[in-house]
mmCIF file of C-alpha atoms in Angstrom:
data_model
loop_
_atom_site.group_PDB
_atom_site.id
_atom_site.type_symbol
_atom_site.label_atom_id
_atom_site.label_comp_id
_atom_site.label_asym_id
_atom_site.label_seq_id
_atom_site.Cartn_x
_atom_site.Cartn_y
_atom_site.Cartn_z
ATOM 1 C CA VAL A 76 101.827 84.372 69.982
ATOM 2 C CA HIS A 77 102.026 83.416 66.309
ATOM 3 C CA LYS A 78 103.215 86.721 65.341
ATOM 4 C CA LEU A 79 106.172 86.542 67.748
ATOM 5 C CA ALA A 80 106.966 82.966 66.349
ATOM 6 C CA ILE A 81 107.028 81.705 70.004
ATOM 7 C CA PRO A 82 105.904 78.127 70.387
ATOM 8 C CA GLY A 83 102.889 77.838 72.613
ATOM 9 C CA LEU A 84 99.203 76.818 72.870
ATOM 10 C CA MET A 85 96.506 79.499 72.519
ATOM 11 C CA LEU A 86 94.130 79.006 75.503
ATOM 12 C CA GLY A 87 91.833 81.969 75.074
ATOM 13 C CA GLU A 88 91.393 85.500 74.153
ATOM 14 C CA VAL A 89 91.093 88.543 76.517
ATOM 15 C CA THR A 90 88.187 90.815 75.820
ATOM 16 C CA ASP A 91 86.529 93.701 77.619
ATOM 17 C CA LYS A 92 83.427 91.821 78.704
ATOM 18 C CA HIS A 93 83.083 90.557 82.304
ATOM 19 C CA GLU A 94 82.494 87.001 81.316
ATOM 20 C CA PHE A 95 84.102 83.544 80.406
ATOM 21 C CA VAL A 96 82.948 81.900 77.200
ATOM 22 C CA PHE A 97 83.781 78.337 76.336
ATOM 23 C CA GLY A 98 81.973 77.143 73.409
ATOM 24 C CA ASP A 99 78.278 77.583 74.040
ATOM 25 C CA GLU A 100 78.929 78.163 77.833
ATOM 26 C CA VAL A 101 78.867 81.713 79.323
ATOM 27 C CA VAL A 102 79.761 82.358 82.923
ATOM 28 C CA THR A 103 79.726 86.131 84.239
ATOM 29 C CA LEU A 104 82.571 87.168 86.138
ATOM 30 C CA GLU A 105 80.314 87.703 89.235
ATOM 31 C CA GLU A 106 79.098 84.260 89.009
ATOM 32 C CA ALA A 107 82.485 82.931 88.942
ATOM 33 C CA ILE A 108 83.495 84.804 91.815
ATOM 34 C CA ASP A 109 80.453 83.908 93.872
ATOM 35 C CA THR A 110 80.990 80.240 93.089
ATOM 36 C CA TRP A 111 84.597 80.598 94.210
ATOM 37 C CA LYS A 112 83.729 82.079 97.566
ATOM 38 C CA LYS A 113 80.712 80.007 98.322
ATOM 39 C CA PRO A 114 82.347 76.863 99.963
ATOM 40 C CA LEU A 115 83.863 78.750 102.809
ATOM 41 C CA GLU A 116 81.512 81.804 102.962
ATOM 42 C CA LYS A 117 79.710 80.771 106.242
ATOM 43 C CA VAL A 118 82.948 79.813 107.946
ATOM 44 C CA PHE A 119 84.923 82.983 106.731
ATOM 45 C CA PRO A 120 82.454 85.472 105.555
ATOM 46 C CA THR A 121 83.793 88.061 103.038
ATOM 47 C CA ARG A 122 81.086 90.608 103.519
ATOM 48 C CA SER A 123 78.299 91.405 106.046
ATOM 49 C CA GLU A 124 74.580 92.388 105.285
ATOM 50 C CA GLY A 125 75.136 96.026 106.125
ATOM 51 C CA ASP A 126 74.910 98.920 103.843
ATOM 52 C CA GLN A 127 77.223 98.554 100.662
ATOM 53 C CA SER A 128 76.326 102.106 99.101
ATOM 54 C CA ILE A 129 78.620 104.864 97.823
ATOM 55 C CA VAL A 130 79.166 107.537 100.690
ATOM 56 C CA ASP A 131 77.663 110.948 99.943
ATOM 57 C CA THR A 132 80.512 112.800 101.491
ATOM 58 C CA THR A 133 83.376 113.390 99.143
ATOM 59 C CA ARG A 134 84.839 116.579 100.870
ATOM 60 C CA HIS A 135 87.922 118.444 99.716
ATOM 61 C CA TYR A 136 89.593 120.338 102.527
ATOM 62 C CA ILE A 137 92.256 122.631 100.829
ATOM 63 C CA LYS A 138 93.043 125.468 103.235
ATOM 64 C CA GLY A 139 96.489 124.000 104.101
ATOM 65 C CA ASN A 140 98.432 123.869 107.406
ATOM 66 C CA ILE A 141 97.466 126.129 110.113
ATOM 67 C CA TYR A 142 100.304 125.307 112.358
ATOM 68 C CA VAL A 143 103.928 126.462 111.531
ATOM 69 C CA CYS A 144 106.909 124.917 113.303
ATOM 70 C CA LYS A 145 109.081 127.380 115.102
ATOM 71 C CA ASN A 146 111.526 124.913 116.764
ATOM 72 C CA LYS A 147 113.604 123.789 113.741
ATOM 73 C CA VAL A 148 115.773 120.808 113.898
ATOM 74 C CA ALA A 149 118.217 119.510 111.293
ATOM 75 C CA LYS A 150 117.627 115.799 112.183
ATOM 76 C CA PRO A 151 114.488 115.276 114.536
ATOM 77 C CA ASN A 152 114.465 112.307 117.051
ATOM 78 C CA VAL A 153 111.537 110.104 116.776
ATOM 79 C CA PHE A 154 110.403 107.977 119.799
ATOM 80 C CA ILE A 155 108.730 104.690 119.123
ATOM 81 C CA PRO A 156 107.285 103.129 122.216
ATOM 82 C CA VAL A 157 107.226 99.270 122.162
ATOM 83 C CA PHE A 158 104.586 97.360 124.247
ATOM 84 C CA PRO A 159 104.129 93.577 124.684
ATOM 85 C CA GLY A 160 102.223 92.683 121.497
ATOM 86 C CA THR A 161 103.633 95.542 119.137
ATOM 87 C CA ASN A 162 104.710 94.196 116.050
ATOM 88 C CA CYS A 163 105.388 97.134 113.629
ATOM 89 C CA GLU A 164 108.310 98.839 115.337
ATOM 90 C CA TYR A 165 110.878 97.803 112.850
ATOM 91 C CA ASP A 166 109.021 98.818 109.769
ATOM 92 C CA SER A 167 108.143 102.093 111.418
ATOM 93 C CA ALA A 168 111.752 102.608 112.595
ATOM 94 C CA LYS A 169 112.950 101.898 108.951
ATOM 95 C CA ALA A 170 110.495 104.247 107.434
ATOM 96 C CA PHE A 171 111.628 107.186 109.743
ATOM 97 C CA GLU A 172 115.339 106.541 109.326
ATOM 98 C CA ARG A 173 114.949 106.361 105.490
ATOM 99 C CA ALA A 174 113.231 109.751 105.694
ATOM 100 C CA GLY A 175 116.305 111.208 107.652
ATOM 101 C CA ALA A 176 115.278 110.931 111.240
ATOM 102 C CA ASN A 177 116.974 109.552 114.282
ATOM 103 C CA VAL A 178 114.858 106.799 115.917
ATOM 104 C CA ILE A 179 114.679 105.937 119.723
ATOM 105 C CA THR A 180 112.948 102.571 120.465
ATOM 106 C CA LYS A 181 112.197 101.522 124.112
ATOM 107 C CA VAL A 182 110.339 98.515 125.304
ATOM 108 C CA PHE A 183 107.821 98.973 128.141
ATOM 109 C CA LYS A 184 108.645 96.227 130.539
ATOM 110 C CA ASN A 185 105.915 94.870 132.674
ATOM 111 C CA LEU A 186 107.284 91.764 134.197
ATOM 112 C CA ASP A 187 106.965 93.387 137.788
ATOM 113 C CA ALA A 188 106.100 96.646 139.559
ATOM 114 C CA GLN A 189 109.646 97.839 139.378
ATOM 115 C CA GLY A 190 109.975 97.084 135.713
ATOM 116 C CA ILE A 191 106.923 99.306 135.081
ATOM 117 C CA ARG A 192 108.344 102.102 137.345
ATOM 118 C CA ASP A 193 111.466 102.090 135.380
ATOM 119 C CA SER A 194 109.953 101.937 132.057
ATOM 120 C CA VAL A 195 107.798 105.100 132.827
ATOM 121 C CA GLU A 196 111.314 107.038 133.611
ATOM 122 C CA VAL A 197 112.761 105.690 130.387
ATOM 123 C CA PHE A 198 109.744 106.546 128.333
ATOM 124 C CA GLU A 199 109.702 110.071 129.887
ATOM 125 C CA LYS A 200 113.235 110.647 128.949
ATOM 126 C CA ALA A 201 112.828 109.446 125.508
ATOM 127 C CA ILE A 202 109.836 111.759 124.950
ATOM 128 C CA LYS A 203 111.675 114.818 126.220
ATOM 129 C CA GLU A 204 114.631 114.049 123.783
ATOM 130 C CA SER A 205 112.387 113.684 120.852
ATOM 131 C CA GLN A 206 110.528 115.986 118.561
ATOM 132 C CA ILE A 207 107.971 113.174 117.146
ATOM 133 C CA ILE A 208 106.286 110.288 118.966
ATOM 134 C CA MET A 209 105.084 107.548 116.964
ATOM 135 C CA PHE A 210 102.641 104.754 118.154
ATOM 136 C CA PRO A 211 103.174 101.600 116.156
ATOM 137 C CA GLY A 212 100.843 98.937 114.998
ATOM 138 C CA GLY A 213 100.230 95.451 116.510
ATOM 139 C CA PHE A 214 98.126 94.044 119.159
ATOM 140 C CA SER A 215 99.295 95.651 122.500
ATOM 141 C CA ALA A 216 98.599 93.039 125.447
ATOM 142 C CA GLY A 217 96.637 91.012 122.944
ATOM 143 C CA ASP A 218 93.978 93.702 122.744
ATOM 144 C CA GLU A 219 92.826 92.521 126.102
ATOM 145 C CA PRO A 220 90.897 93.095 128.162
ATOM 146 C CA ASP A 221 87.820 93.782 126.132
ATOM 147 C CA GLY A 222 89.252 95.929 123.207
ATOM 148 C CA SER A 223 92.332 97.194 121.507
ATOM 149 C CA ALA A 224 95.210 99.646 122.866
ATOM 150 C CA LYS A 225 93.899 99.712 126.451
ATOM 151 C CA PHE A 226 97.504 98.928 127.688
ATOM 152 C CA PHE A 227 98.930 101.514 125.446
ATOM 153 C CA ALA A 228 96.396 104.140 126.610
ATOM 154 C CA THR A 229 96.562 103.306 130.234
ATOM 155 C CA ALA A 230 100.406 103.623 130.260
ATOM 156 C CA PHE A 231 100.311 107.172 128.651
ATOM 157 C CA ARG A 232 97.654 108.221 131.158
ATOM 158 C CA ASN A 233 100.431 108.059 133.722
ATOM 159 C CA GLU A 234 100.932 111.660 134.988
ATOM 160 C CA LYS A 235 104.700 111.675 133.852
ATOM 161 C CA LEU A 236 104.123 110.384 130.487
ATOM 162 C CA LYS A 237 101.014 112.484 129.944
ATOM 163 C CA GLU A 238 102.823 115.652 130.909
ATOM 164 C CA ALA A 239 105.715 114.881 128.810
ATOM 165 C CA VAL A 240 103.613 114.332 125.770
ATOM 166 C CA MET A 241 101.618 117.483 126.234
ATOM 167 C CA ASP A 242 104.913 119.555 126.722
ATOM 168 C CA LEU A 243 106.113 117.936 123.349
ATOM 169 C CA LEU A 244 102.886 119.151 121.621
ATOM 170 C CA ASN A 245 102.114 122.400 123.415
ATOM 171 C CA ASN A 246 105.653 123.773 124.004
ATOM 172 C CA ARG A 247 108.010 122.153 121.479
ATOM 173 C CA ASP A 248 105.866 122.070 118.152
ATOM 174 C CA GLY A 249 106.045 118.269 118.337
ATOM 175 C CA LEU A 250 104.307 115.808 115.994
ATOM 176 C CA ALA A 251 102.394 112.500 116.894
ATOM 177 C CA LEU A 252 101.510 109.682 114.558
ATOM 178 C CA GLY A 253 99.720 106.442 115.350
ATOM 179 C CA ILE A 254 99.051 103.663 112.945
ATOM 180 C CA CYS A 255 96.621 100.706 113.390
ATOM 181 C CA ASN A 256 96.986 99.802 117.076
ATOM 182 C CA GLY A 257 98.656 103.182 117.505
ATOM 183 C CA PHE A 258 95.626 105.117 116.037
ATOM 184 C CA GLN A 259 93.513 103.199 118.429
ATOM 185 C CA ALA A 260 95.707 104.316 121.366
ATOM 186 C CA LEU A 261 95.350 108.055 120.078
ATOM 187 C CA ILE A 262 91.577 107.704 120.022
ATOM 188 C CA LYS A 263 91.352 106.132 123.465
ATOM 189 C CA LEU A 264 93.760 108.935 124.888
ATOM 190 C CA GLY A 265 91.921 111.771 122.920
ATOM 191 C CA LEU A 266 94.995 113.025 121.080
ATOM 192 C CA VAL A 267 92.698 112.472 117.979
ATOM 193 C CA PRO A 268 90.442 114.328 117.571
ATOM 194 C CA GLU A 269 90.958 116.538 120.495
ATOM 195 C CA GLY A 270 94.804 117.216 120.178
ATOM 196 C CA LYS A 271 95.180 116.585 124.083
ATOM 197 C CA ILE A 272 94.946 113.739 126.595
ATOM 198 C CA VAL A 273 91.379 113.630 127.870
ATOM 199 C CA GLU A 274 88.940 111.246 129.236
ATOM 200 C CA GLN A 275 86.521 109.766 126.647
ATOM 201 C CA ASN A 276 82.804 110.498 126.967
ATOM 202 C CA ALA A 277 79.609 109.588 125.205
ATOM 203 C CA LYS A 278 80.439 111.820 122.119
ATOM 204 C CA SER A 279 83.902 110.634 121.689
ATOM 205 C CA PRO A 280 84.790 108.720 118.463
ATOM 206 C CA THR A 281 86.004 105.212 118.696
ATOM 207 C CA LEU A 282 87.307 102.347 116.743
ATOM 208 C CA THR A 283 85.196 99.267 117.157
ATOM 209 C CA THR A 284 85.076 95.528 115.724
ATOM 210 C CA ASN A 285 85.095 95.363 111.911
ATOM 211 C CA ARG A 286 81.573 95.081 110.577
ATOM 212 C CA ILE A 287 82.316 91.632 109.213
ATOM 213 C CA GLY A 288 82.896 90.453 112.708
ATOM 214 C CA ARG A 289 86.692 89.306 112.166
ATOM 215 C CA HIS A 290 90.221 90.477 111.353
ATOM 216 C CA ILE A 291 90.824 91.587 107.878
ATOM 217 C CA SER A 292 94.226 91.775 105.839
ATOM 218 C CA LYS A 293 94.365 93.426 102.390
ATOM 219 C CA VAL A 294 95.364 96.292 100.477
ATOM 220 C CA ALA A 295 92.852 99.138 100.535
ATOM 221 C CA TYR A 296 92.486 102.302 98.368
ATOM 222 C CA THR A 297 92.615 105.461 100.364
ATOM 223 C CA ARG A 298 92.039 108.948 99.168
ATOM 224 C CA ILE A 299 93.502 112.200 100.638
ATOM 225 C CA ALA A 300 90.589 114.214 101.971
ATOM 226 C CA SER A 301 92.449 117.134 103.686
ATOM 227 C CA ASN A 302 95.836 119.008 103.517
ATOM 228 C CA LEU A 303 95.362 120.353 106.998
ATOM 229 C CA SER A 304 98.035 117.987 108.475
ATOM 230 C CA PRO A 305 101.925 118.665 107.895
ATOM 231 C CA TRP A 306 101.908 114.729 107.735
ATOM 232 C CA PHE A 307 100.447 115.133 104.283
ATOM 233 C CA ASN A 308 102.440 118.048 102.804
ATOM 234 C CA ASN A 309 104.053 115.845 100.097
ATOM 235 C CA VAL A 310 100.766 114.630 98.691
ATOM 236 C CA HIS A 311 97.565 116.567 97.353
ATOM 237 C CA VAL A 312 93.972 116.272 98.054
ATOM 238 C CA ASP A 313 92.276 113.534 95.958
ATOM 239 C CA ASP A 314 95.436 111.696 95.627
ATOM 240 C CA ILE A 315 94.693 108.040 96.024
ATOM 241 C CA PHE A 316 97.068 105.263 97.479
ATOM 242 C CA SER A 317 97.045 101.540 97.835
ATOM 243 C CA ILE A 318 97.863 100.858 101.537
ATOM 244 C CA PRO A 319 97.921 97.627 103.445
ATOM 245 C CA VAL A 320 95.344 97.198 106.221
ATOM 246 C CA SER A 321 95.552 94.481 108.990
ATOM 247 C CA HIS A 322 93.258 94.707 112.021
ATOM 248 C CA GLY A 323 90.112 93.395 113.846
ATOM 249 C CA GLU A 324 88.927 96.725 115.372
ATOM 250 C CA GLY A 325 89.255 99.461 112.648
ATOM 251 C CA ARG A 326 85.781 100.580 112.063
ATOM 252 C CA PHE A 327 85.653 104.297 112.846
ATOM 253 C CA VAL A 328 82.400 105.107 114.765
ATOM 254 C CA ALA A 329 81.055 108.509 115.884
ATOM 255 C CA ASP A 330 77.779 110.580 116.144
ATOM 256 C CA GLU A 331 76.858 112.232 112.792
ATOM 257 C CA ASP A 332 77.186 115.660 114.231
ATOM 258 C CA VAL A 333 80.775 114.877 115.411
ATOM 259 C CA ILE A 334 81.564 113.497 111.911
ATOM 260 C CA GLN A 335 80.300 116.516 110.266
ATOM 261 C CA LYS A 336 82.386 118.728 112.429
ATOM 262 C CA LEU A 337 85.519 116.668 111.551
ATOM 263 C CA PHE A 338 84.795 117.402 108.023
ATOM 264 C CA GLU A 339 84.258 120.973 108.284
ATOM 265 C CA ASN A 340 87.438 121.268 110.209
ATOM 266 C CA GLY A 341 89.503 119.370 107.820
ATOM 267 C CA GLN A 342 90.233 116.777 110.475
ATOM 268 C CA VAL A 343 89.135 113.814 108.280
ATOM 269 C CA ALA A 344 92.556 112.982 106.613
ATOM 270 C CA THR A 345 91.789 110.058 104.513
ATOM 271 C CA GLN A 346 88.786 107.975 103.406
ATOM 272 C CA TYR A 347 88.475 104.409 101.796
ATOM 273 C CA VAL A 348 87.536 104.817 98.139
ATOM 274 C CA ASP A 349 86.574 102.524 95.344
ATOM 275 C CA LEU A 350 88.050 102.057 91.958
ATOM 276 C CA ASN A 351 86.256 105.379 90.695
ATOM 277 C CA GLY A 352 87.816 107.126 93.702
ATOM 278 C CA ASP A 353 84.418 107.494 95.634
ATOM 279 C CA PRO A 354 84.072 107.079 99.290
ATOM 280 C CA THR A 355 82.110 103.884 99.711
ATOM 281 C CA MET A 356 80.611 101.516 102.302
ATOM 282 C CA ASN A 357 81.287 98.474 100.007
ATOM 283 C CA GLU A 358 83.280 96.162 102.120
ATOM 284 C CA GLU A 359 85.564 95.261 99.107
ATOM 285 C CA PHE A 360 86.971 98.685 99.433
ATOM 286 C CA ASN A 361 85.831 99.803 102.986
ATOM 287 C CA PRO A 362 87.065 96.542 104.720
ATOM 288 C CA ASN A 363 85.812 97.508 108.318
ATOM 289 C CA GLY A 364 82.814 99.363 107.485
ATOM 290 C CA SER A 365 83.942 102.852 108.778
ATOM 291 C CA TYR A 366 81.342 105.530 108.964
ATOM 292 C CA HIS A 367 81.665 107.850 106.076
ATOM 293 C CA ALA A 368 84.539 105.608 104.799
ATOM 294 C CA ILE A 369 86.862 107.219 107.234
ATOM 295 C CA GLU A 370 90.358 105.776 107.382
ATOM 296 C CA GLY A 371 92.316 108.503 109.359
ATOM 297 C CA ILE A 372 91.703 111.620 111.342
ATOM 298 C CA THR A 373 93.882 114.375 112.915
ATOM 299 C CA SER A 374 93.949 116.742 115.890
ATOM 300 C CA PRO A 375 92.443 120.299 115.150
ATOM 301 C CA ASP A 376 95.770 121.636 114.054
ATOM 302 C CA GLY A 377 96.731 118.462 112.237
ATOM 303 C CA ARG A 378 99.847 117.700 113.965
ATOM 304 C CA VAL A 379 98.477 114.568 115.513
ATOM 305 C CA LEU A 380 97.581 111.962 112.847
ATOM 306 C CA GLY A 381 95.908 108.584 113.374
ATOM 307 C CA LYS A 382 95.111 106.104 110.580
ATOM 308 C CA MET A 383 94.466 102.521 110.165
ATOM 309 C CA GLY A 384 96.344 101.824 106.944
ATOM 310 C CA HIS A 385 100.118 100.763 107.321
ATOM 311 C CA SER A 386 101.773 103.382 105.450
ATOM 312 C CA GLU A 387 105.136 102.121 107.004
ATOM 313 C CA ARG A 388 104.854 98.757 105.008
ATOM 314 C CA ARG A 389 106.447 100.100 101.805
ATOM 315 C CA ASP A 390 109.610 99.214 100.028
ATOM 316 C CA SER A 391 110.955 98.736 96.737
ATOM 317 C CA TYR A 392 110.040 95.248 96.490
ATOM 318 C CA VAL A 393 106.958 94.857 98.522
ATOM 319 C CA GLY A 394 103.521 94.561 96.790
ATOM 320 C CA ILE A 395 105.124 94.991 93.352
ATOM 321 C CA ASN A 396 102.287 92.991 91.913
ATOM 322 C CA ILE A 397 99.562 95.249 93.392
ATOM 323 C CA TYR A 398 98.286 98.264 91.439
ATOM 324 C CA GLY A 399 98.628 101.857 92.616
ATOM 325 C CA GLN A 400 100.850 104.537 94.368
ATOM 326 C CA LYS A 401 101.944 103.222 97.793
ATOM 327 C CA ASP A 402 104.149 105.922 99.193
ATOM 328 C CA GLN A 403 102.263 108.865 100.826
ATOM 329 C CA LYS A 404 105.568 110.201 101.977
ATOM 330 C CA ILE A 405 104.198 110.749 105.361
ATOM 331 C CA PHE A 406 107.553 109.946 107.332
ATOM 332 C CA GLU A 407 109.477 112.407 104.950
ATOM 333 C CA SER A 408 106.773 115.155 105.617
ATOM 334 C CA GLY A 409 107.063 114.624 109.339
ATOM 335 C CA VAL A 410 110.890 115.120 109.177
ATOM 336 C CA GLU A 411 110.628 118.031 106.800
ATOM 337 C CA TYR A 412 108.263 119.813 109.064
ATOM 338 C CA PHE A 413 111.157 120.664 111.456
ATOM 339 C CA LYS A 414 113.481 121.831 108.714
#
């Protein structure tokens, strides 16, 4: 301050030690944080008593895409279905439009039986006109009864919608994306990790209540673990991004043999990591306690991607005070896949 001739009062000096020093008093950074959290820790806990260790599975799947689009389109259509409780459709539409796509947004009307029948017809038509279907985030039907995305999944088990989605994927080289509540819908439908709409069984992965037992909202660091998916064609394995997360049921759970198979196939797309870039169970960095720090997975060919982090919540002036790269270029990659 004195060298710049700027009037001011010197309050302290920044050092590389994790401590605060005032006279003879020394308080470590850890002690300061614990004291700050303590008054409300029992009411709003910041961590559970579970495993906080580093995960021993830092995998690198670098074989690349195994599926090539044959049905090229100059400007693909993206269908975004909106259900009661959906709240990310505007951000999602903006992200795709910015990437150069046309967006079709339709609301599922459930006021009466006729509204439901009409909505099925409207959704079916929109899927047939689109190259991409994107299940957005939110709390469809308030995440009731007993769990997230059940309304979403139930609607798409309708034979007309199921057939339209599978035609999009099997016959028209289509893509599907689900973020947060949309990821929960993909899991319940079986589109990830199976790549098709199937009934869940005892071995099916699921997304369950965060280990901390409540909703979490923060920015998490996520690492690209695989380049299998065309959704990640504009990034590289081991790239790390700062991505917003906001959910109550985002903990990825599956049997160990199922998870190992996903890693081997390159279907584990992204993992939560700490400041050293290591996948971890530490809730400061793996906020929901997902097994093997898994944040996102894909279908066997990578064309269906489900992830918890809100990659669409990015703009020039969003989170400018938060360190890290925020643009995974997912939406641009999805559009470029068809060109």
